[in-house]
Amino acid sequence: MPVLCQQSPVLAGSAALAALGLLVLYLAEPSGYGKHSETLMPAAIRLPARAAWFLQELPSFVVPAGILAGQPRSLFGPPATVLLGLFCAHYFHRTFVYSLLTRGRPFPVVFLFRGFAFCVGNGLLQSYYLVYCAEYPAEWYTDIRFSLGVFLFILGMGINIHSDYILRRLRKPGETTYRIPQGGLFTYVSGANFLGEIIEWIGYALATWSLPGLAFAFFSLCFLGQRAFHHHRFYLKMFEDYPKSRKALIPFIF
Protein backbone atom coordinates (compact mmCIF):
# COMPACT_ATOMS: atom_id res chain seq x y z
CA MET A 1 0.00 0.00 0.00
CA PRO A 2 1.58 3.33 -1.03
CA VAL A 3 2.53 5.81 1.69
CA LEU A 4 0.48 9.00 1.47
CA CYS A 5 2.05 12.36 2.23
CA GLN A 6 1.05 13.88 5.55
CA GLN A 7 1.86 17.59 5.64
CA SER A 8 1.64 17.93 9.43
CA PRO A 9 4.91 16.11 10.28
CA VAL A 10 6.68 17.96 7.45
CA LEU A 11 5.58 21.32 8.81
CA ALA A 12 6.31 20.32 12.40
CA GLY A 13 9.77 18.98 11.56
CA SER A 14 10.66 22.06 9.52
CA ALA A 15 9.47 24.36 12.30
CA ALA A 16 11.51 22.39 14.84
CA LEU A 17 14.67 22.75 12.71
CA ALA A 18 14.16 26.49 12.38
CA ALA A 19 13.45 26.80 16.11
CA LEU A 20 16.66 24.89 16.93
CA GLY A 21 18.59 27.30 14.76
CA LEU A 22 17.10 30.28 16.57
CA LEU A 23 17.84 28.64 19.93
CA VAL A 24 21.49 28.24 18.95
CA LEU A 25 21.69 31.94 18.12
CA TYR A 26 19.89 32.90 21.33
CA LEU A 27 22.16 30.84 23.59
CA ALA A 28 25.26 32.08 21.73
CA GLU A 29 27.45 29.45 23.40
CA PRO A 30 30.29 27.45 21.85
CA SER A 31 29.56 23.79 21.21
CA GLY A 32 30.86 21.52 23.95
CA TYR A 33 33.09 19.42 21.71
CA GLY A 34 36.28 19.96 19.74
CA LYS A 35 38.17 23.10 20.75
CA HIS A 36 35.80 23.97 23.58
CA SER A 37 35.28 20.50 25.06
CA GLU A 38 37.90 20.68 27.83
CA THR A 39 36.73 24.04 29.19
CA LEU A 40 32.96 23.51 28.92
CA MET A 41 32.73 19.81 29.85
CA PRO A 42 35.95 18.77 31.66
CA ALA A 43 34.38 15.77 33.45
CA ALA A 44 32.27 14.42 30.57
CA ILE A 45 32.49 10.77 29.50
CA ARG A 46 34.10 10.65 26.06
CA LEU A 47 34.51 8.38 23.06
CA PRO A 48 37.37 8.47 20.56
CA ALA A 49 36.57 11.04 17.88
CA ARG A 50 36.45 8.54 15.02
CA ALA A 51 33.96 6.22 16.71
CA ALA A 52 31.82 9.13 17.90
CA TRP A 53 31.59 10.83 14.50
CA PHE A 54 30.82 7.51 12.80
CA LEU A 55 27.98 6.69 15.19
CA GLN A 56 26.58 10.22 15.16
CA GLU A 57 26.48 10.65 11.39
CA LEU A 58 25.39 7.11 10.52
CA PRO A 59 21.58 7.67 10.76
CA SER A 60 21.73 10.55 8.27
CA PHE A 61 23.01 8.06 5.70
CA VAL A 62 21.19 4.87 6.69
CA VAL A 63 17.70 6.39 6.95
CA PRO A 64 17.53 8.02 3.48
CA ALA A 65 19.58 5.25 1.86
CA GLY A 66 17.13 2.69 3.23
CA ILE A 67 14.17 4.63 1.86
CA LEU A 68 15.91 5.12 -1.50
CA ALA A 69 16.61 1.39 -1.73
CA GLY A 70 12.87 0.79 -1.93
CA GLN A 71 12.39 3.17 -4.86
CA PRO A 72 12.51 2.22 -8.57
CA ARG A 73 16.13 2.02 -9.64
CA SER A 74 17.42 4.18 -12.46
CA LEU A 75 20.47 6.39 -12.87
CA PHE A 76 18.41 9.50 -13.53
CA GLY A 77 15.09 8.74 -11.90
CA PRO A 78 12.59 11.24 -10.54
CA PRO A 79 14.24 14.48 -9.38
CA ALA A 80 13.26 13.79 -5.77
CA THR A 81 15.31 10.57 -5.62
CA VAL A 82 18.30 12.27 -7.26
CA LEU A 83 18.10 15.11 -4.71
CA LEU A 84 17.90 12.64 -1.85
CA GLY A 85 20.90 10.94 -3.40
CA LEU A 86 22.86 14.19 -2.93
CA PHE A 87 21.88 14.19 0.73
CA CYS A 88 23.10 10.59 1.00
CA ALA A 89 26.37 11.45 -0.76
CA HIS A 90 27.19 14.09 1.83
CA TYR A 91 26.50 11.77 4.74
CA PHE A 92 28.23 8.81 3.12
CA HIS A 93 31.37 10.94 3.14
CA ARG A 94 30.79 12.16 6.71
CA THR A 95 30.11 8.63 7.97
CA PHE A 96 32.57 6.44 6.10
CA VAL A 97 35.36 8.84 5.10
CA TYR A 98 35.54 11.88 7.37
CA SER A 99 34.91 9.93 10.58
CA LEU A 100 37.68 7.44 9.79
CA LEU A 101 40.23 10.13 8.92
CA THR A 102 39.54 12.73 11.60
CA ARG A 103 42.22 13.49 14.17
CA GLY A 104 39.93 15.36 16.53
CA ARG A 105 39.80 15.25 20.30
CA PRO A 106 37.71 12.66 22.20
CA PHE A 107 34.01 13.45 21.90
CA PRO A 108 31.62 13.89 24.89
CA VAL A 109 29.03 11.10 24.84
CA VAL A 110 26.19 13.50 25.67
CA PHE A 111 26.82 15.36 22.40
CA LEU A 112 26.98 12.05 20.54
CA PHE A 113 23.45 11.21 21.72
CA ARG A 114 22.18 14.68 20.82
CA GLY A 115 23.78 14.51 17.38
CA PHE A 116 22.47 10.98 16.80
CA ALA A 117 18.91 12.06 17.62
CA PHE A 118 19.23 15.09 15.35
CA CYS A 119 20.54 12.98 12.47
CA VAL A 120 17.69 10.47 12.84
CA GLY A 121 15.08 13.23 12.86
CA ASN A 122 16.54 15.27 10.03
CA GLY A 123 17.21 12.19 7.92
CA LEU A 124 13.58 11.14 8.31
CA LEU A 125 12.28 14.64 7.56
CA GLN A 126 14.29 15.14 4.37
CA SER A 127 13.65 11.58 3.15
CA TYR A 128 9.93 11.57 3.90
CA TYR A 129 9.36 14.88 2.17
CA LEU A 130 11.35 14.09 -0.98
CA VAL A 131 10.05 10.55 -1.46
CA TYR A 132 6.41 10.91 -0.39
CA CYS A 133 5.52 14.61 -0.66
CA ALA A 134 7.67 16.38 -3.25
CA GLU A 135 6.21 16.86 -6.74
CA TYR A 136 8.57 18.08 -9.43
CA PRO A 137 7.74 18.66 -13.10
CA ALA A 138 9.51 16.57 -15.71
CA GLU A 139 11.58 19.61 -16.75
CA TRP A 140 12.94 20.18 -13.20
CA TYR A 141 16.36 18.96 -14.31
CA THR A 142 16.65 21.99 -16.58
CA ASP A 143 15.21 24.47 -14.06
CA ILE A 144 17.69 27.14 -12.92
CA ARG A 145 16.88 26.36 -9.27
CA PHE A 146 17.94 22.75 -9.72
CA SER A 147 21.03 23.56 -11.79
CA LEU A 148 22.29 26.34 -9.53
CA GLY A 149 21.40 24.42 -6.38
CA VAL A 150 23.32 21.30 -7.45
CA PHE A 151 26.28 23.47 -8.50
CA LEU A 152 26.36 25.14 -5.07
CA PHE A 153 25.99 21.77 -3.34
CA ILE A 154 28.97 20.29 -5.21
CA LEU A 155 31.02 23.47 -4.77
CA GLY A 156 30.30 23.55 -1.03
CA MET A 157 31.08 19.87 -0.59
CA GLY A 158 34.40 20.37 -2.38
CA ILE A 159 35.27 23.32 -0.12
CA ASN A 160 34.28 21.33 2.95
CA ILE A 161 36.34 18.26 2.03
CA HIS A 162 39.39 20.31 1.04
CA SER A 163 39.20 22.37 4.23
CA ASP A 164 38.95 19.21 6.37
CA TYR A 165 42.04 17.90 4.55
CA ILE A 166 43.97 21.07 5.45
CA LEU A 167 42.92 20.75 9.10
CA ARG A 168 43.98 17.08 9.26
CA ARG A 169 47.43 17.92 7.92
CA LEU A 170 48.00 20.26 10.86
CA ARG A 171 48.33 17.26 13.17
CA LYS A 172 50.29 14.05 13.14
CA PRO A 173 48.39 10.94 14.28
CA GLY A 174 47.86 11.11 18.02
CA GLU A 175 48.47 14.85 18.32
CA THR A 176 45.88 17.20 19.81
CA THR A 177 47.81 20.47 19.57
CA TYR A 178 46.40 23.43 17.63
CA ARG A 179 48.09 25.22 14.77
CA ILE A 180 47.02 28.02 12.45
CA PRO A 181 45.38 26.58 9.30
CA GLN A 182 46.77 27.94 6.05
CA GLY A 183 45.72 27.64 2.42
CA GLY A 184 42.45 27.31 0.58
CA LEU A 185 39.65 29.43 1.97
CA PHE A 186 41.46 29.49 5.32
CA THR A 187 43.41 32.33 3.75
CA TYR A 188 40.29 34.43 4.17
CA VAL A 189 38.19 32.85 6.96
CA SER A 190 38.71 30.81 10.11
CA GLY A 191 35.70 28.57 9.40
CA ALA A 192 36.38 27.49 5.82
CA ASN A 193 35.07 23.98 6.51
CA PHE A 194 31.87 25.43 7.99
CA LEU A 195 31.44 27.85 5.09
CA GLY A 196 31.67 24.95 2.64
CA GLU A 197 28.97 22.98 4.42
CA ILE A 198 26.69 26.03 4.67
CA ILE A 199 27.05 26.55 0.91
CA GLU A 200 26.17 22.87 0.41
CA TRP A 201 22.89 23.11 2.29
CA ILE A 202 21.93 26.42 0.71
CA GLY A 203 22.39 24.66 -2.65
CA TYR A 204 20.34 21.71 -1.42
CA ALA A 205 17.53 24.03 -0.29
CA LEU A 206 17.55 25.73 -3.69
CA ALA A 207 17.63 22.49 -5.67
CA THR A 208 14.83 20.90 -3.62
CA TRP A 209 12.85 24.17 -3.39
CA SER A 210 11.34 22.80 -0.20
CA LEU A 211 10.46 23.90 3.31
CA PRO A 212 12.46 21.07 4.96
CA GLY A 213 15.48 21.96 2.80
CA LEU A 214 15.17 25.64 3.69
CA ALA A 215 14.77 24.86 7.39
CA PHE A 216 17.88 22.65 7.35
CA ALA A 217 19.89 25.31 5.51
CA PHE A 218 18.78 27.89 8.09
CA PHE A 219 19.72 25.61 10.98
CA SER A 220 23.11 24.92 9.38
CA LEU A 221 23.76 28.64 8.93
CA CYS A 222 22.93 29.30 12.59
CA PHE A 223 24.80 26.32 14.05
CA LEU A 224 27.87 26.31 11.82
CA GLY A 225 28.03 30.10 11.65
CA GLN A 226 28.11 30.18 15.46
CA ARG A 227 30.86 27.57 15.48
CA ALA A 228 32.89 29.59 12.99
CA PHE A 229 32.54 32.70 15.18
CA HIS A 230 33.74 30.87 18.31
CA HIS A 231 36.59 29.18 16.42
CA HIS A 232 37.71 32.56 15.12
CA ARG A 233 37.69 34.02 18.62
CA PHE A 234 39.59 30.96 19.90
CA TYR A 235 42.32 31.40 17.29
CA LEU A 236 42.67 35.12 18.02
CA LYS A 237 43.15 34.42 21.73
CA MET A 238 45.55 31.50 21.25
CA PHE A 239 47.83 32.91 18.55
CA GLU A 240 49.34 36.38 18.77
CA ASP A 241 50.40 36.13 15.12
CA TYR A 242 46.97 35.08 13.85
CA PRO A 243 46.20 36.92 10.57
CA LYS A 244 44.29 40.07 11.47
CA SER A 245 42.68 40.31 8.04
CA ARG A 246 41.11 36.85 8.33
CA LYS A 247 37.36 36.86 9.03
CA ALA A 248 35.26 34.26 10.84
CA LEU A 249 32.98 32.94 8.08
CA ILE A 250 32.41 35.29 5.12
CA PRO A 251 35.54 36.55 3.33
CA PHE A 252 36.18 40.29 3.84
CA ILE A 253 32.83 40.76 5.66
CA PHE A 254 32.31 38.66 8.82
C-alpha positions as CSV (number, residue, x, y, z in Angstrom):
1,M,0.0,0.0,0.0
2,P,1.6,3.3,-1.0
3,V,2.5,5.8,1.7
4,L,0.5,9.0,1.5
5,C,2.1,12.4,2.2
6,Q,1.1,13.9,5.6
7,Q,1.9,17.6,5.6
8,S,1.6,17.9,9.4
9,P,4.9,16.1,10.3
10,V,6.7,18.0,7.4
11,L,5.6,21.3,8.8
12,A,6.3,20.3,12.4
13,G,9.8,19.0,11.6
14,S,10.7,22.1,9.5
15,A,9.5,24.4,12.3
16,A,11.5,22.4,14.8
17,L,14.7,22.8,12.7
18,A,14.2,26.5,12.4
19,A,13.5,26.8,16.1
20,L,16.7,24.9,16.9
21,G,18.6,27.3,14.8
22,L,17.1,30.3,16.6
23,L,17.8,28.6,19.9
24,V,21.5,28.2,18.9
25,L,21.7,31.9,18.1
26,Y,19.9,32.9,21.3
27,L,22.2,30.8,23.6
28,A,25.3,32.1,21.7
29,E,27.4,29.5,23.4
30,P,30.3,27.5,21.9
31,S,29.6,23.8,21.2
32,G,30.9,21.5,24.0
33,Y,33.1,19.4,21.7
34,G,36.3,20.0,19.7
35,K,38.2,23.1,20.7
36,H,35.8,24.0,23.6
37,S,35.3,20.5,25.1
38,E,37.9,20.7,27.8
39,T,36.7,24.0,29.2
40,L,33.0,23.5,28.9
41,M,32.7,19.8,29.9
42,P,35.9,18.8,31.7
43,A,34.4,15.8,33.4
44,A,32.3,14.4,30.6
45,I,32.5,10.8,29.5
46,R,34.1,10.7,26.1
47,L,34.5,8.4,23.1
48,P,37.4,8.5,20.6
49,A,36.6,11.0,17.9
50,R,36.5,8.5,15.0
51,A,34.0,6.2,16.7
52,A,31.8,9.1,17.9
53,W,31.6,10.8,14.5
54,F,30.8,7.5,12.8
55,L,28.0,6.7,15.2
56,Q,26.6,10.2,15.2
57,E,26.5,10.7,11.4
58,L,25.4,7.1,10.5
59,P,21.6,7.7,10.8
60,S,21.7,10.5,8.3
61,F,23.0,8.1,5.7
62,V,21.2,4.9,6.7
63,V,17.7,6.4,7.0
64,P,17.5,8.0,3.5
65,A,19.6,5.2,1.9
66,G,17.1,2.7,3.2
67,I,14.2,4.6,1.9
68,L,15.9,5.1,-1.5
69,A,16.6,1.4,-1.7
70,G,12.9,0.8,-1.9
71,Q,12.4,3.2,-4.9
72,P,12.5,2.2,-8.6
73,R,16.1,2.0,-9.6
74,S,17.4,4.2,-12.5
75,L,20.5,6.4,-12.9
76,F,18.4,9.5,-13.5
77,G,15.1,8.7,-11.9
78,P,12.6,11.2,-10.5
79,P,14.2,14.5,-9.4
80,A,13.3,13.8,-5.8
81,T,15.3,10.6,-5.6
82,V,18.3,12.3,-7.3
83,L,18.1,15.1,-4.7
84,L,17.9,12.6,-1.9
85,G,20.9,10.9,-3.4
86,L,22.9,14.2,-2.9
87,F,21.9,14.2,0.7
88,C,23.1,10.6,1.0
89,A,26.4,11.4,-0.8
90,H,27.2,14.1,1.8
91,Y,26.5,11.8,4.7
92,F,28.2,8.8,3.1
93,H,31.4,10.9,3.1
94,R,30.8,12.2,6.7
95,T,30.1,8.6,8.0
96,F,32.6,6.4,6.1
97,V,35.4,8.8,5.1
98,Y,35.5,11.9,7.4
99,S,34.9,9.9,10.6
100,L,37.7,7.4,9.8
101,L,40.2,10.1,8.9
102,T,39.5,12.7,11.6
103,R,42.2,13.5,14.2
104,G,39.9,15.4,16.5
105,R,39.8,15.2,20.3
106,P,37.7,12.7,22.2
107,F,34.0,13.4,21.9
108,P,31.6,13.9,24.9
109,V,29.0,11.1,24.8
110,V,26.2,13.5,25.7
111,F,26.8,15.4,22.4
112,L,27.0,12.0,20.5
113,F,23.4,11.2,21.7
114,R,22.2,14.7,20.8
115,G,23.8,14.5,17.4
116,F,22.5,11.0,16.8
117,A,18.9,12.1,17.6
118,F,19.2,15.1,15.4
119,C,20.5,13.0,12.5
120,V,17.7,10.5,12.8
121,G,15.1,13.2,12.9
122,N,16.5,15.3,10.0
123,G,17.2,12.2,7.9
124,L,13.6,11.1,8.3
125,L,12.3,14.6,7.6
126,Q,14.3,15.1,4.4
127,S,13.6,11.6,3.1
128,Y,9.9,11.6,3.9
129,Y,9.4,14.9,2.2
130,L,11.3,14.1,-1.0
131,V,10.0,10.6,-1.5
132,Y,6.4,10.9,-0.4
133,C,5.5,14.6,-0.7
134,A,7.7,16.4,-3.3
135,E,6.2,16.9,-6.7
136,Y,8.6,18.1,-9.4
137,P,7.7,18.7,-13.1
138,A,9.5,16.6,-15.7
139,E,11.6,19.6,-16.7
140,W,12.9,20.2,-13.2
141,Y,16.4,19.0,-14.3
142,T,16.7,22.0,-16.6
143,D,15.2,24.5,-14.1
144,I,17.7,27.1,-12.9
145,R,16.9,26.4,-9.3
146,F,17.9,22.7,-9.7
147,S,21.0,23.6,-11.8
148,L,22.3,26.3,-9.5
149,G,21.4,24.4,-6.4
150,V,23.3,21.3,-7.5
151,F,26.3,23.5,-8.5
152,L,26.4,25.1,-5.1
153,F,26.0,21.8,-3.3
154,I,29.0,20.3,-5.2
155,L,31.0,23.5,-4.8
156,G,30.3,23.6,-1.0
157,M,31.1,19.9,-0.6
158,G,34.4,20.4,-2.4
159,I,35.3,23.3,-0.1
160,N,34.3,21.3,3.0
161,I,36.3,18.3,2.0
162,H,39.4,20.3,1.0
163,S,39.2,22.4,4.2
164,D,39.0,19.2,6.4
165,Y,42.0,17.9,4.5
166,I,44.0,21.1,5.5
167,L,42.9,20.8,9.1
168,R,44.0,17.1,9.3
169,R,47.4,17.9,7.9
170,L,48.0,20.3,10.9
171,R,48.3,17.3,13.2
172,K,50.3,14.1,13.1
173,P,48.4,10.9,14.3
174,G,47.9,11.1,18.0
175,E,48.5,14.8,18.3
176,T,45.9,17.2,19.8
177,T,47.8,20.5,19.6
178,Y,46.4,23.4,17.6
179,R,48.1,25.2,14.8
180,I,47.0,28.0,12.4
181,P,45.4,26.6,9.3
182,Q,46.8,27.9,6.0
183,G,45.7,27.6,2.4
184,G,42.5,27.3,0.6
185,L,39.7,29.4,2.0
186,F,41.5,29.5,5.3
187,T,43.4,32.3,3.8
188,Y,40.3,34.4,4.2
189,V,38.2,32.8,7.0
190,S,38.7,30.8,10.1
191,G,35.7,28.6,9.4
192,A,36.4,27.5,5.8
193,N,35.1,24.0,6.5
194,F,31.9,25.4,8.0
195,L,31.4,27.8,5.1
196,G,31.7,25.0,2.6
197,E,29.0,23.0,4.4
198,I,26.7,26.0,4.7
199,I,27.0,26.5,0.9
200,E,26.2,22.9,0.4
201,W,22.9,23.1,2.3
202,I,21.9,26.4,0.7
203,G,22.4,24.7,-2.6
204,Y,20.3,21.7,-1.4
205,A,17.5,24.0,-0.3
206,L,17.6,25.7,-3.7
207,A,17.6,22.5,-5.7
208,T,14.8,20.9,-3.6
209,W,12.8,24.2,-3.4
210,S,11.3,22.8,-0.2
211,L,10.5,23.9,3.3
212,P,12.5,21.1,5.0
213,G,15.5,22.0,2.8
214,L,15.2,25.6,3.7
215,A,14.8,24.9,7.4
216,F,17.9,22.6,7.3
217,A,19.9,25.3,5.5
218,F,18.8,27.9,8.1
219,F,19.7,25.6,11.0
220,S,23.1,24.9,9.4
221,L,23.8,28.6,8.9
222,C,22.9,29.3,12.6
223,F,24.8,26.3,14.1
224,L,27.9,26.3,11.8
225,G,28.0,30.1,11.7
226,Q,28.1,30.2,15.5
227,R,30.9,27.6,15.5
228,A,32.9,29.6,13.0
229,F,32.5,32.7,15.2
230,H,33.7,30.9,18.3
231,H,36.6,29.2,16.4
232,H,37.7,32.6,15.1
233,R,37.7,34.0,18.6
234,F,39.6,31.0,19.9
235,Y,42.3,31.4,17.3
236,L,42.7,35.1,18.0
237,K,43.1,34.4,21.7
238,M,45.5,31.5,21.3
239,F,47.8,32.9,18.5
240,E,49.3,36.4,18.8
241,D,50.4,36.1,15.1
242,Y,47.0,35.1,13.9
243,P,46.2,36.9,10.6
244,K,44.3,40.1,11.5
245,S,42.7,40.3,8.0
246,R,41.1,36.9,8.3
247,K,37.4,36.9,9.0
248,A,35.3,34.3,10.8
249,L,33.0,32.9,8.1
250,I,32.4,35.3,5.1
251,P,35.5,36.6,3.3
252,F,36.2,40.3,3.8
253,I,32.8,40.8,5.7
254,F,32.3,38.7,8.8
